[in-house]
Tab-separated table of C-alpha atoms and ligand atoms in Angstrom:
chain	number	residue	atom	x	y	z
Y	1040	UNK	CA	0.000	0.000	0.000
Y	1041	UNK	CA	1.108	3.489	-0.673
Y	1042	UNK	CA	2.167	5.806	1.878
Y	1043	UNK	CA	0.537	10.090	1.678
Y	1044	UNK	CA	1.677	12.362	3.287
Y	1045	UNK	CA	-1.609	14.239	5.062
Y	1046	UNK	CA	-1.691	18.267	5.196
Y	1047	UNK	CA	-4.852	19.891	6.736
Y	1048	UNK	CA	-5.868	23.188	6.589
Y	1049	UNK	CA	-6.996	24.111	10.393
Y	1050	UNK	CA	-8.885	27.103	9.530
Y	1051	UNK	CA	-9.941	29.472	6.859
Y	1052	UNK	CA	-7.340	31.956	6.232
Y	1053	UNK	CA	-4.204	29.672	7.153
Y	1054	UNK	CA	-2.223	27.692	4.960
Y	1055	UNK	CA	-1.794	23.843	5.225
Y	1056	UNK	CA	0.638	22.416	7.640
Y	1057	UNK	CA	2.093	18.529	7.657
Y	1058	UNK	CA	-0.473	16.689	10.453
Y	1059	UNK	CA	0.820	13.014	9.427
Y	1060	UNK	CA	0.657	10.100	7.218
Y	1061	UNK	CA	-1.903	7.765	6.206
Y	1062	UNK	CA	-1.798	4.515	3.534
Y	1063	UNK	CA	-3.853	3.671	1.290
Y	1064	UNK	CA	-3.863	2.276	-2.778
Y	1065	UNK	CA	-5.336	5.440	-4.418
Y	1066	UNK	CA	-5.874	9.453	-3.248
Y	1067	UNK	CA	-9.796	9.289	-2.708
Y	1068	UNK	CA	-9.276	6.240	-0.192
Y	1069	UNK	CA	-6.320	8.079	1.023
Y	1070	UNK	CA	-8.474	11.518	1.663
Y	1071	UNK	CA	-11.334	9.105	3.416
Y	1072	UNK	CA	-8.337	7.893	5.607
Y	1073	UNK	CA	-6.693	11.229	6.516
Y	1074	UNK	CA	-10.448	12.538	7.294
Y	1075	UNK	CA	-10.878	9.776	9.719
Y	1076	UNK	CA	-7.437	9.740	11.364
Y	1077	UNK	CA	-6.585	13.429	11.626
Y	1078	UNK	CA	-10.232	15.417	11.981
Y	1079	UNK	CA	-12.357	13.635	14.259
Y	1080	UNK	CA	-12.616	16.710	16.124
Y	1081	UNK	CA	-13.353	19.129	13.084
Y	1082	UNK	CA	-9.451	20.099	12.974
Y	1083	UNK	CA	-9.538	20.935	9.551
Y	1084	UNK	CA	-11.761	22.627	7.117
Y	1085	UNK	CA	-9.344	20.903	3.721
Y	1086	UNK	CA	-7.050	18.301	3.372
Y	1087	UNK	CA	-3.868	17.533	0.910
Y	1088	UNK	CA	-2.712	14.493	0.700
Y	1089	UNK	CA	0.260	13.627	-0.968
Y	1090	UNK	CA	2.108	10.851	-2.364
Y	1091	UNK	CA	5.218	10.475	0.360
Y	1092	UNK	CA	7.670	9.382	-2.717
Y	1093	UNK	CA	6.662	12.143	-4.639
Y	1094	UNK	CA	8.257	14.425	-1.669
Y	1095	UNK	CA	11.405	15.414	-2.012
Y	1096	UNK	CA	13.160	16.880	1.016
Y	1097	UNK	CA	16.323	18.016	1.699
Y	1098	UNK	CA	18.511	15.503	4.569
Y	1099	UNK	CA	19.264	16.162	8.177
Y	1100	UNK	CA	23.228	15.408	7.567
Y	1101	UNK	CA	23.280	18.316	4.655
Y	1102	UNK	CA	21.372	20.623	6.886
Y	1103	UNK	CA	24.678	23.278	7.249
Y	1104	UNK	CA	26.065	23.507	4.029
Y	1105	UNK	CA	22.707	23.728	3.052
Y	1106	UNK	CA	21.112	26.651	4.620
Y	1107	UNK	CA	24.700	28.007	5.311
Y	1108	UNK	CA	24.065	30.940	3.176
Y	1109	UNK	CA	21.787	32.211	4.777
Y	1110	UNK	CA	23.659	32.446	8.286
Y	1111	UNK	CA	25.605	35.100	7.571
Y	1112	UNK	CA	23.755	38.131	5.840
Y	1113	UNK	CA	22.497	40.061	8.612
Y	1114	UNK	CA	21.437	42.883	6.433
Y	1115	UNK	CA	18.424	41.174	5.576
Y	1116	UNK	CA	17.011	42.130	8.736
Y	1117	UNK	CA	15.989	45.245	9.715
Y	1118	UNK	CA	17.941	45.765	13.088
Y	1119	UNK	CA	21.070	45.748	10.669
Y	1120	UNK	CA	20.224	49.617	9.851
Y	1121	UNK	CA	20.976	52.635	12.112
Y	1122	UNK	CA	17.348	54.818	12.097
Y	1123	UNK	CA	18.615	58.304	13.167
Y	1124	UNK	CA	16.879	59.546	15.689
Y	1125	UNK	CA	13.523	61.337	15.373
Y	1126	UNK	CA	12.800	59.409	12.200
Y	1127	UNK	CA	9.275	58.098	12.475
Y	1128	UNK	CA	7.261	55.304	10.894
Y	1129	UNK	CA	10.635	53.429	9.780
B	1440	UNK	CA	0.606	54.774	10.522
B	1441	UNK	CA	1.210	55.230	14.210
B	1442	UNK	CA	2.983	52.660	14.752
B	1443	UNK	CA	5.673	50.366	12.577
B	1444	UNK	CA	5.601	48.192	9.588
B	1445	UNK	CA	6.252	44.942	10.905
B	1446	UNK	CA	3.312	45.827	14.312
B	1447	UNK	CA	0.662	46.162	11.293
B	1448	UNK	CA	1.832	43.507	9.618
B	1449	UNK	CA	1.101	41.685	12.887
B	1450	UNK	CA	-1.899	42.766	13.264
B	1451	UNK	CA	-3.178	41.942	10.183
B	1452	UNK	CA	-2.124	38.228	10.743
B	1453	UNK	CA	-3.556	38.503	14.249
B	1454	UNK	CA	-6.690	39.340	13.121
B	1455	UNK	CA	-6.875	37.188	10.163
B	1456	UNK	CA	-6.455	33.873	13.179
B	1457	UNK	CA	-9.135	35.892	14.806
B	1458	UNK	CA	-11.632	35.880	12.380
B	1459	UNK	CA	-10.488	32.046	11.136
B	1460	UNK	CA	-11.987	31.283	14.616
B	1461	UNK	CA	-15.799	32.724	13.590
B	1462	UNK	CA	-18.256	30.231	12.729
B	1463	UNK	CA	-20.626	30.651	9.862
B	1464	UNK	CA	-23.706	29.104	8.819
B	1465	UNK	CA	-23.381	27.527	5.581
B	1466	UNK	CA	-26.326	28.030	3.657
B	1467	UNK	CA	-26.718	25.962	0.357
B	1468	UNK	CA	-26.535	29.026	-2.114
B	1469	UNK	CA	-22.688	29.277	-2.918
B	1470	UNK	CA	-23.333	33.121	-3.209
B	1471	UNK	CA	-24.785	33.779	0.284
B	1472	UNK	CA	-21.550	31.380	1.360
B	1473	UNK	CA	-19.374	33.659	-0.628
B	1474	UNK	CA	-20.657	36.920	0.912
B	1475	UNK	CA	-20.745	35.531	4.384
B	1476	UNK	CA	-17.134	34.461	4.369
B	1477	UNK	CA	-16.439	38.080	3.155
B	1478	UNK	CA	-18.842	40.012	5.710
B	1479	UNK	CA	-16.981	37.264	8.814
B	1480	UNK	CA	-13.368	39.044	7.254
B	1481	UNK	CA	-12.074	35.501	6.145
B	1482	UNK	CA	-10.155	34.626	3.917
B	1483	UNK	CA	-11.871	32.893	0.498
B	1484	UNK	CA	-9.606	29.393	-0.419
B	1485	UNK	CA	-8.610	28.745	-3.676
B	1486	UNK	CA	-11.499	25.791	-3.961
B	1487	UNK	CA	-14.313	27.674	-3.241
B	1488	UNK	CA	-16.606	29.150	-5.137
B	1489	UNK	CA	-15.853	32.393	-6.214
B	1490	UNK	CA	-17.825	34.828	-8.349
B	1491	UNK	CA	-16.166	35.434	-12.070
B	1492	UNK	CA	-15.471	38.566	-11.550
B	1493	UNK	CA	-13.549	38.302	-7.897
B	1494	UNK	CA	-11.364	35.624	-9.876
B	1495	UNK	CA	-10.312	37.764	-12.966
B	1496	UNK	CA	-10.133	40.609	-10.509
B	1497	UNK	CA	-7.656	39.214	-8.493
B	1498	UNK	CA	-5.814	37.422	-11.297
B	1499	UNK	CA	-5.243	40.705	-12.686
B	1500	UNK	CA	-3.895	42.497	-9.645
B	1501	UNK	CA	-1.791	39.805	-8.869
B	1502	UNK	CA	-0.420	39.676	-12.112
B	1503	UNK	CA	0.068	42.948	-12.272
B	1504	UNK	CA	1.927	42.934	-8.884
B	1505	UNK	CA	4.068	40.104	-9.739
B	1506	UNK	CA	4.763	41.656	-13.028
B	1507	UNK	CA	5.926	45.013	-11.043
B	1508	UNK	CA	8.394	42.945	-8.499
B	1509	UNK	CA	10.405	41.112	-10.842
B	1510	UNK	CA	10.747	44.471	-13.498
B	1511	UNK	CA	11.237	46.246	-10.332
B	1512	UNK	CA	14.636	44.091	-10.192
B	1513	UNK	CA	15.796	46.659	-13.501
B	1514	UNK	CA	16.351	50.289	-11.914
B	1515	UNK	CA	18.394	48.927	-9.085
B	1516	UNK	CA	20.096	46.139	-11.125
B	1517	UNK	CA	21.336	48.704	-12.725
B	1518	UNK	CA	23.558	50.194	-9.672
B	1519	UNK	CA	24.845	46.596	-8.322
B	1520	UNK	CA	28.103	46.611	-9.865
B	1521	UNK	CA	28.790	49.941	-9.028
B	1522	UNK	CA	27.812	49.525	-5.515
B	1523	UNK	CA	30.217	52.789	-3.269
B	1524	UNK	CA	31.371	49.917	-1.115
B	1525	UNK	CA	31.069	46.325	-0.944
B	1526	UNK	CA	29.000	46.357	1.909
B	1527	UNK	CA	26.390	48.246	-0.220
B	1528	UNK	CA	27.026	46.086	-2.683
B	1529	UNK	CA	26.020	42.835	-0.528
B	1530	UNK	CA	23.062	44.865	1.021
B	1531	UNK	CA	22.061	45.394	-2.886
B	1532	UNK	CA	22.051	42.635	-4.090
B	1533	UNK	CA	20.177	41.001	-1.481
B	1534	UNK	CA	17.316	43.435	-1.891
B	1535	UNK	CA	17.361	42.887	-5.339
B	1536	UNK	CA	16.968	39.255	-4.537
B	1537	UNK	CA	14.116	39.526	-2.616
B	1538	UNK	CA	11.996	41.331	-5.277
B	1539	UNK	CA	12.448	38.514	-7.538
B	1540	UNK	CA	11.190	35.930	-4.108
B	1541	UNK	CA	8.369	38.471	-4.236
B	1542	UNK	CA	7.795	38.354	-7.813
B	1543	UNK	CA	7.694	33.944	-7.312
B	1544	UNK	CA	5.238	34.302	-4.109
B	1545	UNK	CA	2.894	36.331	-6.383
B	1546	UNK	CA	3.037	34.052	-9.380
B	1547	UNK	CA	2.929	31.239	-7.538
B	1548	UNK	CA	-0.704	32.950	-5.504
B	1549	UNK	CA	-1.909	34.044	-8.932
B	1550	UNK	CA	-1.557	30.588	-9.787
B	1551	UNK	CA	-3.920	29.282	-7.319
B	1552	UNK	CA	-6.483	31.153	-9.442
B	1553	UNK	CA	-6.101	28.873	-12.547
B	1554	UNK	CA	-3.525	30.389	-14.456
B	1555	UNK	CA	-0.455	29.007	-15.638
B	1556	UNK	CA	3.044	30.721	-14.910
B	1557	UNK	CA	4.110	30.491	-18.572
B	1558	UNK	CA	0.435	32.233	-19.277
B	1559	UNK	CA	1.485	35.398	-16.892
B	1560	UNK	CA	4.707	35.328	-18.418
B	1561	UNK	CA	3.694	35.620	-21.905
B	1562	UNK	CA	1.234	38.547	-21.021
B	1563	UNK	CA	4.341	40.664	-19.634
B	1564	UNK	CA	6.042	39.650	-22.839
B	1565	UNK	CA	3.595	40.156	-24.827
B	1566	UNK	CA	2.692	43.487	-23.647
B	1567	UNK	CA	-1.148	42.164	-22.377
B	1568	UNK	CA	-0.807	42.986	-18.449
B	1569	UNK	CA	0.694	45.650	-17.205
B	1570	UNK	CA	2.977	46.492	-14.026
B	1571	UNK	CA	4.329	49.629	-12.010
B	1572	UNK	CA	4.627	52.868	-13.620
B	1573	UNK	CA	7.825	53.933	-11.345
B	1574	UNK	CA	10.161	51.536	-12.759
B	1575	UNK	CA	9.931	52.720	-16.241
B	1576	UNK	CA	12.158	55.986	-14.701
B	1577	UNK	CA	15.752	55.721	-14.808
B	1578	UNK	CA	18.478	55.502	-12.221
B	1579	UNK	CA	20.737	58.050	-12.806
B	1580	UNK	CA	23.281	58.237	-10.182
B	1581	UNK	CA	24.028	56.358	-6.895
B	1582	UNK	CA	21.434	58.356	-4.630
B	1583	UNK	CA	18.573	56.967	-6.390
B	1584	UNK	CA	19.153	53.279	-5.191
B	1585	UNK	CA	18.187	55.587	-1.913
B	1586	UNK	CA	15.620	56.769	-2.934
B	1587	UNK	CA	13.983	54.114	-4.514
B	1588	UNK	CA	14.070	52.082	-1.186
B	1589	UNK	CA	12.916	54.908	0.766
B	1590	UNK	CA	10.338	56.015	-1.329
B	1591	UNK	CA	8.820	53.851	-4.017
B	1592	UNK	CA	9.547	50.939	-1.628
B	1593	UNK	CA	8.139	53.289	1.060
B	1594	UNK	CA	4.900	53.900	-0.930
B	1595	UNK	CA	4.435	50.327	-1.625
B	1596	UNK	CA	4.214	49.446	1.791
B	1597	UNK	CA	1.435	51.401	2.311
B	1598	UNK	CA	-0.323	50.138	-0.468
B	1599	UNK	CA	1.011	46.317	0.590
B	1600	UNK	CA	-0.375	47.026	4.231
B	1601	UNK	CA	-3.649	46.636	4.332
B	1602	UNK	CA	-3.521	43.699	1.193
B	1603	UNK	CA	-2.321	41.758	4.500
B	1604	UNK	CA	-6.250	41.699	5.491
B	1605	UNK	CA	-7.005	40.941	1.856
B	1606	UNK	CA	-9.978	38.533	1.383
B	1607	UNK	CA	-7.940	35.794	-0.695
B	1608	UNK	CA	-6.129	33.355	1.541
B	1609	UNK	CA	-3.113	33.191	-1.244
B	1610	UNK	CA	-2.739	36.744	-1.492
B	1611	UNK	CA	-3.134	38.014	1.916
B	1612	UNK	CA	-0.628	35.029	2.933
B	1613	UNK	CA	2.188	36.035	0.340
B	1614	UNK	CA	1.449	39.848	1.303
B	1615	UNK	CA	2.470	38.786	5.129
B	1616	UNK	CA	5.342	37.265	4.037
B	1617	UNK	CA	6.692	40.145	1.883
B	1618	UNK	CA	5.690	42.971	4.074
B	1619	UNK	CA	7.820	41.401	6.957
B	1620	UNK	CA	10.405	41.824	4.369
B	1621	UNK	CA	9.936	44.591	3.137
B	1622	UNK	CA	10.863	46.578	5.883
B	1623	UNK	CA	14.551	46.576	5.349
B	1624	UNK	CA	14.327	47.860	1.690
B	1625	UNK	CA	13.053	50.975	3.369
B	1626	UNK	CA	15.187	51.531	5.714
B	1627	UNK	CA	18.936	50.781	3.781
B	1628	UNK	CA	17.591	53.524	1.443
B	1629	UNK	CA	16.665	55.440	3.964
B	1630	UNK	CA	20.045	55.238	5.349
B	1631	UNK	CA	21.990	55.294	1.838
B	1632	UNK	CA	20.050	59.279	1.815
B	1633	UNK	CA	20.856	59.872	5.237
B	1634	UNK	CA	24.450	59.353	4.678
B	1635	UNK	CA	24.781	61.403	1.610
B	1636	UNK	CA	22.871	64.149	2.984
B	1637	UNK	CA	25.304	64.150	6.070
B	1638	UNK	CA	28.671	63.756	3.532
B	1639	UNK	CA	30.282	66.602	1.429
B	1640	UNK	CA	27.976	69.374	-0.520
B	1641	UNK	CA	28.199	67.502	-4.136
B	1642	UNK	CA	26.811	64.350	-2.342
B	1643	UNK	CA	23.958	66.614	-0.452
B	1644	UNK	CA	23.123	67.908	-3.708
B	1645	UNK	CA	22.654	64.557	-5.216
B	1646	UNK	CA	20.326	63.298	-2.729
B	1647	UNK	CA	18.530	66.457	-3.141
B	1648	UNK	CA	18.443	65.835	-6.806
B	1649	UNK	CA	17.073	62.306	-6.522
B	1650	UNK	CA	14.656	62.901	-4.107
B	1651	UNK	CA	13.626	65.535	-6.647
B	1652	UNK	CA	13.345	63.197	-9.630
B	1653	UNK	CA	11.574	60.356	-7.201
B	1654	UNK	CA	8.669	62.270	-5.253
B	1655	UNK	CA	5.734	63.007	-7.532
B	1656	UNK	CA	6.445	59.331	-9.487
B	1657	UNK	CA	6.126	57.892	-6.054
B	1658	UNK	CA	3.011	59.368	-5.351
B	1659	UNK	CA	1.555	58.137	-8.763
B	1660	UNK	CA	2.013	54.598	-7.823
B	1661	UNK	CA	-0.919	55.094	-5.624
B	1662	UNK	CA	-2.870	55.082	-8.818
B	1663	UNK	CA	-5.280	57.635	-10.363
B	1664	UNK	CA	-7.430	59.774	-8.052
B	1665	UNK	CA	-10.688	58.518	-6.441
B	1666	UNK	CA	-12.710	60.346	-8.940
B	1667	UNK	CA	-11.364	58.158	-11.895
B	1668	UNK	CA	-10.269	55.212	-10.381
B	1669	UNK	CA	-12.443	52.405	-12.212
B	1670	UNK	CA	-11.767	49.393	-10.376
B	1671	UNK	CA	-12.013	50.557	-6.984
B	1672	UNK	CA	-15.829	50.107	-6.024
B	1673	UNK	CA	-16.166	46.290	-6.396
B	1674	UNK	CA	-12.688	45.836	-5.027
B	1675	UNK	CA	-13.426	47.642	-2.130
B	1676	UNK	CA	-16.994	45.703	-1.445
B	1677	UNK	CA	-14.896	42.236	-2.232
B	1678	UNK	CA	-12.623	43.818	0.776
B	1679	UNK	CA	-9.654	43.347	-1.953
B	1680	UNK	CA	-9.085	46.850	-1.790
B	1681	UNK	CA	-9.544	48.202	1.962
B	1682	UNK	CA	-8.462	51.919	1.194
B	1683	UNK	CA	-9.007	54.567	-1.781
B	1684	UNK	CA	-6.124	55.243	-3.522
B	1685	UNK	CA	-6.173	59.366	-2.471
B	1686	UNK	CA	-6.422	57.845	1.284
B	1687	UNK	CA	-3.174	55.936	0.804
B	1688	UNK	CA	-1.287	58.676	-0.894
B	1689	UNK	CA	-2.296	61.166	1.971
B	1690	UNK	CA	-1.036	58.665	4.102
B	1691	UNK	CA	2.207	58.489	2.909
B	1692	UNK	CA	2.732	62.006	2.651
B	1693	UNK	CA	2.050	62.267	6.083
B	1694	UNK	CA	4.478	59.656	6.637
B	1695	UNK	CA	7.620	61.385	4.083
B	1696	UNK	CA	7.263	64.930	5.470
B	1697	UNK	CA	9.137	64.241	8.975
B	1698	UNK	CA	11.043	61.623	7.263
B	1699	UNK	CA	12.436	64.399	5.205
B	1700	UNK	CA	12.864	66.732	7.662
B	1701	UNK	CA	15.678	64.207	9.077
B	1702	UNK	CA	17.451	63.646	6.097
B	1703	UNK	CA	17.745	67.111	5.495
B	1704	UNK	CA	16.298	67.186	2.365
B	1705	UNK	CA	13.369	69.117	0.887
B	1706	UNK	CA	10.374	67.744	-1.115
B	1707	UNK	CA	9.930	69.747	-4.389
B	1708	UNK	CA	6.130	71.036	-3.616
B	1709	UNK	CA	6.281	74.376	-2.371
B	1710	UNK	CA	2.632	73.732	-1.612
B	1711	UNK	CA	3.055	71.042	0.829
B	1712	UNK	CA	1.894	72.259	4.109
B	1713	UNK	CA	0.384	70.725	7.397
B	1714	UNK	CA	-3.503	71.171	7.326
B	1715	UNK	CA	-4.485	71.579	10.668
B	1716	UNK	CA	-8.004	71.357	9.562
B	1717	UNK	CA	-7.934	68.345	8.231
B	1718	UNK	CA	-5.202	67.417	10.388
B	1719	UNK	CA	-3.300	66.396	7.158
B	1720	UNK	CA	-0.411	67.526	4.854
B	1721	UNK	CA	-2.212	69.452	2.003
B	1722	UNK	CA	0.382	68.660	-1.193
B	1723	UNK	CA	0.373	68.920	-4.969
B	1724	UNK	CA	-1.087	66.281	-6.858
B	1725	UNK	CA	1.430	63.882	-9.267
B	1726	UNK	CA	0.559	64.682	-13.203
B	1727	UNK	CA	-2.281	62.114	-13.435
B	1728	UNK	CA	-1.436	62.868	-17.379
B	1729	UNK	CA	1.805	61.778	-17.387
B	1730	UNK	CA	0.988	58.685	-15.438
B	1731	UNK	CA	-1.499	58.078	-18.168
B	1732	UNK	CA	1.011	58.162	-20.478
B	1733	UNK	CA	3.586	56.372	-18.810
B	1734	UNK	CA	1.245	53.167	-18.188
B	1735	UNK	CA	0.309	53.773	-21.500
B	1736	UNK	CA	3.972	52.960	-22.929
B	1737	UNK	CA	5.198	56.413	-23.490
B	1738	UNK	CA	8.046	56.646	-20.267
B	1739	UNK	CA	11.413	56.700	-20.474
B	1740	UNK	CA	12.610	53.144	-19.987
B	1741	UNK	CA	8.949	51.615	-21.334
B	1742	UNK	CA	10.703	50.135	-24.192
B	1743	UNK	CA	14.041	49.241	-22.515
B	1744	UNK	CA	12.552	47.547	-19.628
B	1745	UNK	CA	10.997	45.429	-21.932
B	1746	UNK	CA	13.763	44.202	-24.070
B	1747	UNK	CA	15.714	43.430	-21.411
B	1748	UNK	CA	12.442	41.387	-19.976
B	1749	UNK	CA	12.284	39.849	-23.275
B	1750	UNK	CA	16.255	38.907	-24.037
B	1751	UNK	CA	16.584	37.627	-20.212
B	1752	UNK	CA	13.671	35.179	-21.206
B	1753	UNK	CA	15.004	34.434	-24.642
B	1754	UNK	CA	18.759	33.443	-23.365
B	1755	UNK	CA	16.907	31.726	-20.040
B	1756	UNK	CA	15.304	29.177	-23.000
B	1757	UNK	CA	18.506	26.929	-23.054
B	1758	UNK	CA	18.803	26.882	-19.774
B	1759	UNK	CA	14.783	25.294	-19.267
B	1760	UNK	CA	15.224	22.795	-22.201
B	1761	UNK	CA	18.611	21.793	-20.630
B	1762	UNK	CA	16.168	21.244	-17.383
B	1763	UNK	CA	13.474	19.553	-18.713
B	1764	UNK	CA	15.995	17.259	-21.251
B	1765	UNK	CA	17.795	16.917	-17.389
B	1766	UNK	CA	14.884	15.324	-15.811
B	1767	UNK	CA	13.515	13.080	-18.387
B	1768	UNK	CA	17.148	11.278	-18.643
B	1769	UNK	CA	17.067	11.031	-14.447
B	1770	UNK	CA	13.260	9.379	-14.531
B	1771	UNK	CA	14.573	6.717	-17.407
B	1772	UNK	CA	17.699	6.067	-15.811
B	1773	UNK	CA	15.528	5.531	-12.792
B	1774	UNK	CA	13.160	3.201	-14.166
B	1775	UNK	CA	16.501	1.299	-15.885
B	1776	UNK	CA	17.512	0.853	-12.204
B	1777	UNK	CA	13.969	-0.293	-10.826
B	1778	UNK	CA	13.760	-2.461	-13.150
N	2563	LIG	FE1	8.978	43.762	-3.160
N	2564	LIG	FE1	11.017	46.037	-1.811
């Protein structure tokens, strides 16, 4: 049986987040299945579910080198720039 | 605007959690749905059912939005390799980088609409949908990179503000996301001015002379005044659109005046005086002509803009058949192995 990956959106106005996994042979059983498991309690409003082998994620061990360049550029923040003083609505 | 960027942009995400907590009555008529979601302040999902005209609408702005972000990337481009320093440089660069990450968020929201990416592409290319007036205005010295982030980034956060409460989840969602960073295009060319206005007299005078070039094209991007503004009536009742575009632009002259004051530099509108009355800045109107004209085609960089649109896309075509050609050799030599 195929393994999906289940994403459920909790509310109107936010986006999907991951909740679990479910299997099943084909999407509409695999829907049924991530309705049962993951909103018994109403905890979602839609549901994605998603093939877990057509995921591709990027591995623990590469997770330095792989977001390294971001580490270092604190001039994409904000705080980085002096706002002289009496400067409003910066 | 009281109070700072990034405190409306969380309140705008506070309150959209807020109203995500409402219940509503679902009726069976997918209008009265529609409206009620709307009248609760939440956020329409790409599924649901959506009137025609709320769905072209939105594709449109989007489009046009998107479109703006990644041309946007042109004006500044322009001054990356001849950045004063190579902090500026880095600083640049990454701010040009983020308008394109805007430009992707905005495609990729647009998509949820029904549109394809390589369908909003070929509408820029082809001329069919339009984007910002401002950056069809050259950058013709250093200062302007300061100007540009202080104020044409400056008035599109107060236009991008209050599209954080904006009734389509997608849109709203991407608009969070960018305003948060936004707020550091502002304020590097905010300091880029301040520094040049505080350095030696030739440097003062070409802040001055920037600021000069920038002001009355940054308060056309608010669009045309109320009185002609054709869109604006349904957008508003959609809750697209929460302000009138003459209520943003006073806004952000409100906001520039004291800003300028600190730089040391002067606005060119010897009309531009506080209003006690109205408790506003009264100012002189941009040349609603000459944004006409501009959106029409008829700026200075219409045509150049476009090219270089157009010949990035053309020698970007090797580099997505070398992709594609990439990926279908990977999937057989795959299936070789699984077999
Ligand atoms: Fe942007
Ligand atoms: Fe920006």
């Amino acid at each position: 049986m195929t393994l999906w990956e289940v994403f459920i959106r909790a509310r109107r106005g936010l986006s999907h987040t991951h909740a679990g996994s479910v299997h099943a042979d084909d999407a509409e059983t695999a829907l049924r299945n991530a309705r049962d498991v993951y909103t018994r309690r109403q905890e979602g409003v839609s549901i994605w579910v998603v093939r877990a082998s057509d995921i591709a994620a990027s591995s623990p061990e590469e997770k330095d080198p792989f977001f390294a360049p971001a580490a270092d550029k604190i001039y994409r923040y904000p705080t980085f720039y002096e706002v002289p003083e009496g400067a409003p609505h910066l | 605007m009281g109070e700072g960027l990034l405190d409306q942009v969380a309140e705008a995400e506070a309150e959209l959690l807020a109203a995500a907590d409402r219940r509503l009555s679902r009726g069976d008529d997918v209008q009265a749905w529609f409206d009620a979601v709307i009248e609760a302040d939440q956020k329409v999902e790409p599924r649901d059912w959506m009137p025609d005209d709320y769905r072209k609408g939105l594709i449109r702005q989007i489009a046009q939005h998107a479109h703006s972000e990644i041309i946007g990337m042109q004006p500044e481009g322009n001054w990356i390799s001849r950045a004063p320093t190579l902090k500026r440089k880095a600083i640049l660069l990454a701010k040009v980088q983020d308008e394109a990450g805007h430009g992707l968020y905005l495609y990729a929201a647009a998509e949820t609409l029904g549109i394809t990416r390589a369908e909003l592409v070929d509408a820029l290319i082809e001329g069919r949908q339009k984007y910002s007036s401002i950056f069809n205005y050259p950058t013709l010295t250093w200062a302007d990179v300061g100007a540009i982030g202080w104020l044409v980034d400056g008035a599109a956060i107060v236009n991008q503000v209050p599209l954080c409460r904006c009734s389509y989840g997608p849109y709203a969602r991407a608009m969070i996301r960018i305003c948060k960073e936004e707020s550091f295009h502002q304020r590097q060319g905010y300091e880029i001015l301040h520094t040049l206005s505080h350095g030696t007299p030739e440097q003062k005078a070409m802040a001055q002379d920037s600021v000069d070039r920038w002001w009355y094209p940054s308060l056309a991007m608010f669009g045309p005044p109320d009185t002609q503004s054709t869109h604006s009536a349904k957008s508003m009742g959609w809750k697209i659109k929460r302000h009138s575009n003459d209520e943003l632009r006073q806004r952000f002259v409100d906001m520039c005046v004291p800003q300028a004051e600190v730089l040391g530099l002067t606005l060119p509108d010897p009309e531009l005086r506080w209003n006690d009355e109205r408790g506003h800045h009264d100012f002189t109107e941009p040349d609603y002509a000459e944004l006409m004209r501009v959106v029409a085609g008829d700026g200075p960089c219409n045509a150049e803009r476009m090219a270089h649109r157009r010949r990035a896309h053309d020698e970007g075509a090797w580099v997505r058949e070398a992709a594609a050609e990439f990926a279908k050799k990977a999937a057989t030599r795959k299936g070789e192995e699984n077999r």
